[in-house]
């Protein structure tokens, strides 16, 4: 079993839709949870960083961590064509070694 | 603010040729540095990480090596490239989380 599982998609939504991206994990010791956005042929860009459980909101983006279910989510409100990218989740126990999902490809159609 | 640089951006090399990819970080001292390879549909594979000058940990036995000759410089090398070395190579540094460089796309023919 992989440490981190992420549905690769692809996911296609109309502009303005709410997008839900998810990852599950097996290691209950994970404490640090990240979401990255990666445009084609570019390095991943950190979107959201959460320590332990709970929700975090930044503009149109909301990250949720449910440690009891070993499940994290990223919600994108009012999605824009510029949100079209691959989204990677990542996790860490100590903040030193990181485990990544394989990424979900998102296309927002104008 | 901190910045991470990688070069070259794109590289096409013949099988059997040597490789040297460079990563430098600005705006921080004694960073933890990482090399990843990203293959299509396979996510990020950690290759090497370094906690200081001359200190390298290898995660995957392979045709590649890494060196850290200076505090903010991390180099990925190979003596003889294989076709399977093709991919997108990412350097990253860490504070509470990881920040990535722009990447180097390597094509071995």
Short mmCIF file of C-alpha atoms in Angstrom, two decimals:
data_model
loop_
_atom_site.label_atom_id
_atom_site.label_comp_id
_atom_site.label_asym_id
_atom_site.label_seq_id
_atom_site.Cartn_x
_atom_site.Cartn_y
_atom_site.Cartn_z
CA UNK A 1 0.00 0.00 0.00
CA UNK A 2 1.31 3.44 -0.90
CA UNK A 3 1.82 5.97 1.87
CA UNK A 4 -0.31 8.52 0.02
CA UNK A 5 -3.08 7.84 -2.49
CA UNK A 6 -4.44 10.45 -4.86
CA UNK A 7 -6.90 10.03 -7.72
CA UNK A 8 -5.03 11.10 -10.90
CA UNK A 9 -8.19 12.29 -12.66
CA UNK A 10 -8.31 13.96 -15.07
CA UNK A 11 -10.95 16.24 -13.62
CA UNK A 12 -12.77 18.69 -15.88
CA UNK A 13 -15.15 21.36 -14.53
CA UNK A 14 -16.86 24.48 -15.89
CA UNK A 15 -15.62 27.89 -14.84
CA UNK A 16 -17.13 28.99 -11.54
CA UNK A 17 -17.59 25.46 -10.18
CA UNK A 18 -16.43 24.31 -6.77
CA UNK A 19 -13.61 21.79 -7.09
CA UNK A 20 -12.85 19.13 -4.51
CA UNK A 21 -9.49 17.37 -4.55
CA UNK A 22 -8.67 14.59 -2.13
CA UNK A 23 -5.91 12.39 -0.78
CA UNK A 24 -5.91 9.49 1.62
CA UNK A 25 -2.97 8.22 3.61
CA UNK A 26 -2.00 5.25 5.70
CA UNK A 27 0.52 6.64 8.21
CA UNK A 28 -1.28 8.02 11.25
CA UNK A 29 1.93 9.79 12.34
CA UNK A 30 1.69 12.39 9.54
CA UNK A 31 1.38 15.86 11.05
CA UNK A 32 2.29 18.20 8.19
CA UNK A 33 -0.01 18.42 5.19
CA UNK A 34 0.60 20.39 2.01
CA UNK A 35 -1.04 21.09 -1.32
CA UNK A 36 1.00 22.11 -4.33
CA UNK A 37 -0.09 23.39 -7.72
CA UNK A 38 2.03 22.47 -10.72
CA UNK A 39 1.62 23.99 -14.14
CA UNK A 40 2.89 22.07 -17.13
CA UNK A 41 6.68 22.02 -17.32
CA UNK A 42 7.05 24.05 -14.12
CA UNK A 43 8.11 23.23 -10.56
CA UNK A 44 5.38 22.64 -7.93
CA UNK A 45 4.20 25.79 -6.14
CA UNK A 46 3.11 25.59 -2.51
CA UNK A 47 -0.57 26.50 -2.16
CA UNK A 48 -1.54 25.47 1.35
CA UNK A 49 0.27 24.23 4.42
CA UNK A 50 -1.48 22.79 7.47
CA UNK A 51 -0.08 21.43 10.69
CA UNK A 52 -2.17 18.75 12.41
CA UNK A 53 -5.96 18.79 11.96
CA UNK A 54 -8.55 21.32 10.98
CA UNK A 55 -9.28 23.74 8.19
CA UNK A 56 -7.29 26.52 6.63
CA UNK A 57 -8.60 29.08 4.20
CA UNK A 58 -6.69 31.33 1.81
CA UNK A 59 -8.77 33.27 -0.67
CA UNK A 60 -10.62 30.82 -2.90
CA UNK A 61 -8.73 27.85 -1.47
CA UNK A 62 -9.65 25.81 1.61
CA UNK A 63 -7.62 22.90 2.95
CA UNK A 64 -9.15 20.36 5.30
CA UNK A 65 -7.46 17.65 7.31
CA UNK A 66 -9.38 14.80 8.90
CA UNK A 67 -6.84 12.75 10.81
CA UNK A 68 -9.43 10.33 12.16
CA UNK A 69 -10.27 9.30 8.60
CA UNK A 70 -6.73 9.84 7.26
CA UNK A 71 -8.15 12.07 4.57
CA UNK A 72 -7.25 15.53 3.33
CA UNK A 73 -9.06 17.77 0.90
CA UNK A 74 -8.49 20.93 -1.08
CA UNK A 75 -11.51 22.95 -2.15
CA UNK A 76 -11.34 25.59 -4.86
CA UNK A 77 -14.26 28.01 -5.01
CA UNK A 78 -15.24 29.97 -8.09
CA UNK A 79 -12.75 28.01 -10.18
CA UNK A 80 -10.97 29.89 -12.97
CA UNK A 81 -9.27 28.69 -16.17
CA UNK A 82 -5.99 29.76 -14.56
CA UNK A 83 -6.58 27.04 -11.93
CA UNK A 84 -6.03 24.42 -14.64
CA UNK A 85 -2.99 22.51 -13.41
CA UNK A 86 -1.94 19.36 -11.61
CA UNK A 87 -2.49 19.42 -7.85
CA UNK A 88 -0.19 17.42 -5.59
CA UNK A 89 -0.79 16.57 -1.97
CA UNK A 90 2.16 15.97 0.34
CA UNK A 91 2.61 14.87 3.92
CA UNK A 92 5.31 14.54 6.51
CA UNK A 93 5.81 13.18 9.99
CA UNK A 94 8.66 15.39 11.14
CA UNK A 95 8.78 18.03 8.42
CA UNK A 96 12.00 16.50 7.14
CA UNK A 97 10.97 13.76 4.72
CA UNK A 98 7.93 14.29 2.53
CA UNK A 99 5.55 11.85 0.86
CA UNK A 100 3.73 12.96 -2.25
CA UNK A 101 0.59 11.88 -4.06
CA UNK A 102 0.85 11.30 -7.79
CA UNK A 103 -1.20 14.41 -8.56
CA UNK A 104 -4.67 15.18 -9.90
CA UNK A 105 -4.93 16.89 -13.26
CA UNK A 106 -7.59 19.64 -13.29
CA UNK A 107 -8.99 21.50 -16.28
CA UNK A 108 -11.37 24.43 -15.80
CA UNK A 109 -13.33 25.09 -18.96
CA UNK A 110 -14.26 28.72 -19.74
CA UNK B 1 12.99 36.33 0.50
CA UNK B 2 14.30 32.94 -0.46
CA UNK B 3 14.82 31.93 -4.09
CA UNK B 4 15.88 28.65 -5.61
CA UNK B 5 17.55 28.39 -8.99
CA UNK B 6 18.08 25.43 -11.26
CA UNK B 7 19.90 25.14 -14.55
CA UNK B 8 19.77 24.27 -17.27
CA UNK B 9 16.03 24.38 -17.83
CA UNK B 10 16.16 21.77 -20.58
CA UNK B 11 18.85 19.30 -21.53
CA UNK B 12 19.12 16.70 -24.29
CA UNK B 13 21.95 14.25 -23.83
CA UNK B 14 23.06 11.04 -25.58
CA UNK B 15 23.14 7.75 -23.72
CA UNK B 16 26.49 7.23 -22.01
CA UNK B 17 27.29 10.93 -21.65
CA UNK B 18 27.93 12.60 -18.27
CA UNK B 19 25.45 14.83 -16.44
CA UNK B 20 25.70 17.78 -14.10
CA UNK B 21 22.63 19.64 -12.87
CA UNK B 22 23.04 22.53 -10.49
CA UNK B 23 20.77 23.98 -7.84
CA UNK B 24 21.44 27.08 -5.75
CA UNK B 25 19.42 28.70 -3.01
CA UNK B 26 19.44 32.38 -2.07
CA UNK B 27 18.23 34.14 1.05
CA UNK B 28 18.79 31.38 3.60
CA UNK B 29 21.67 29.60 5.26
CA UNK B 30 22.21 25.93 6.03
CA UNK B 31 19.06 24.78 4.24
CA UNK B 32 18.04 21.14 3.90
CA UNK B 33 18.24 20.43 0.17
CA UNK B 34 16.56 17.73 -1.89
CA UNK B 35 16.71 16.27 -5.40
CA UNK B 36 13.57 14.68 -6.83
CA UNK B 37 12.75 13.09 -10.16
CA UNK B 38 9.25 13.36 -11.53
CA UNK B 39 8.06 10.94 -14.18
CA UNK B 40 4.70 11.30 -15.89
CA UNK B 41 1.93 9.71 -13.81
CA UNK B 42 4.36 8.46 -11.20
CA UNK B 43 4.67 11.35 -8.81
CA UNK B 44 7.79 12.66 -7.15
CA UNK B 45 10.62 10.26 -6.38
CA UNK B 46 13.11 11.43 -3.75
CA UNK B 47 16.65 10.82 -5.00
CA UNK B 48 18.94 12.56 -2.50
CA UNK B 49 18.76 14.92 0.42
CA UNK B 50 21.40 16.88 2.28
CA UNK B 51 21.39 18.48 5.73
CA UNK B 52 24.75 20.21 5.28
CA UNK B 53 27.95 20.58 3.28
CA UNK B 54 29.30 17.20 2.25
CA UNK B 55 26.37 15.36 3.87
CA UNK B 56 24.36 13.38 1.33
CA UNK B 57 21.73 10.71 1.89
CA UNK B 58 20.70 8.53 -1.02
CA UNK B 59 17.16 7.24 -1.14
CA UNK B 60 17.31 5.19 -4.32
CA UNK B 61 20.33 3.20 -5.54
CA UNK B 62 20.86 4.19 -9.13
CA UNK B 63 23.05 5.69 -11.79
CA UNK B 64 23.09 9.13 -10.16
CA UNK B 65 25.10 10.84 -7.43
CA UNK B 66 24.82 14.13 -5.58
CA UNK B 67 27.25 16.52 -3.99
CA UNK B 68 27.00 19.63 -1.84
CA UNK B 69 30.24 21.55 -2.21
CA UNK B 70 28.85 24.76 -0.67
CA UNK B 71 26.12 25.57 1.83
CA UNK B 72 23.61 26.71 -0.77
CA UNK B 73 24.70 24.61 -3.74
CA UNK B 74 23.47 21.12 -4.57
CA UNK B 75 24.66 19.21 -7.65
CA UNK B 76 23.21 16.13 -9.29
CA UNK B 77 25.61 14.11 -11.45
CA UNK B 78 26.02 11.01 -13.50
CA UNK B 79 29.07 9.52 -15.17
CA UNK B 80 27.09 7.69 -17.86
CA UNK B 81 23.45 8.48 -18.57
CA UNK B 82 20.89 5.77 -19.27
CA UNK B 83 17.67 6.10 -21.23
CA UNK B 84 15.79 5.57 -17.98
CA UNK B 85 17.37 8.72 -16.52
CA UNK B 86 15.06 10.85 -18.65
CA UNK B 87 12.63 12.89 -16.58
CA UNK B 88 11.93 16.15 -14.83
CA UNK B 89 14.44 16.87 -12.06
CA UNK B 90 13.42 19.13 -9.21
CA UNK B 91 15.53 20.65 -6.48
CA UNK B 92 13.82 21.68 -3.25
CA UNK B 93 14.71 23.29 0.05
CA UNK B 94 12.92 23.08 3.37
CA UNK B 95 11.81 25.25 6.23
CA UNK B 96 8.55 23.99 7.76
CA UNK B 97 7.65 22.67 4.34
CA UNK B 98 9.29 22.28 0.97
CA UNK B 99 9.76 24.82 -1.79
CA UNK B 100 10.69 23.73 -5.27
CA UNK B 101 12.85 25.15 -7.99
CA UNK B 102 11.71 25.52 -11.60
CA UNK B 103 13.05 22.10 -12.61
CA UNK B 104 15.28 20.70 -15.34
CA UNK B 105 13.78 18.61 -18.10
CA UNK B 106 16.27 15.92 -19.15
CA UNK B 107 15.86 13.85 -22.27
CA UNK B 108 18.34 11.04 -22.84
CA UNK B 109 18.43 9.76 -26.41
#
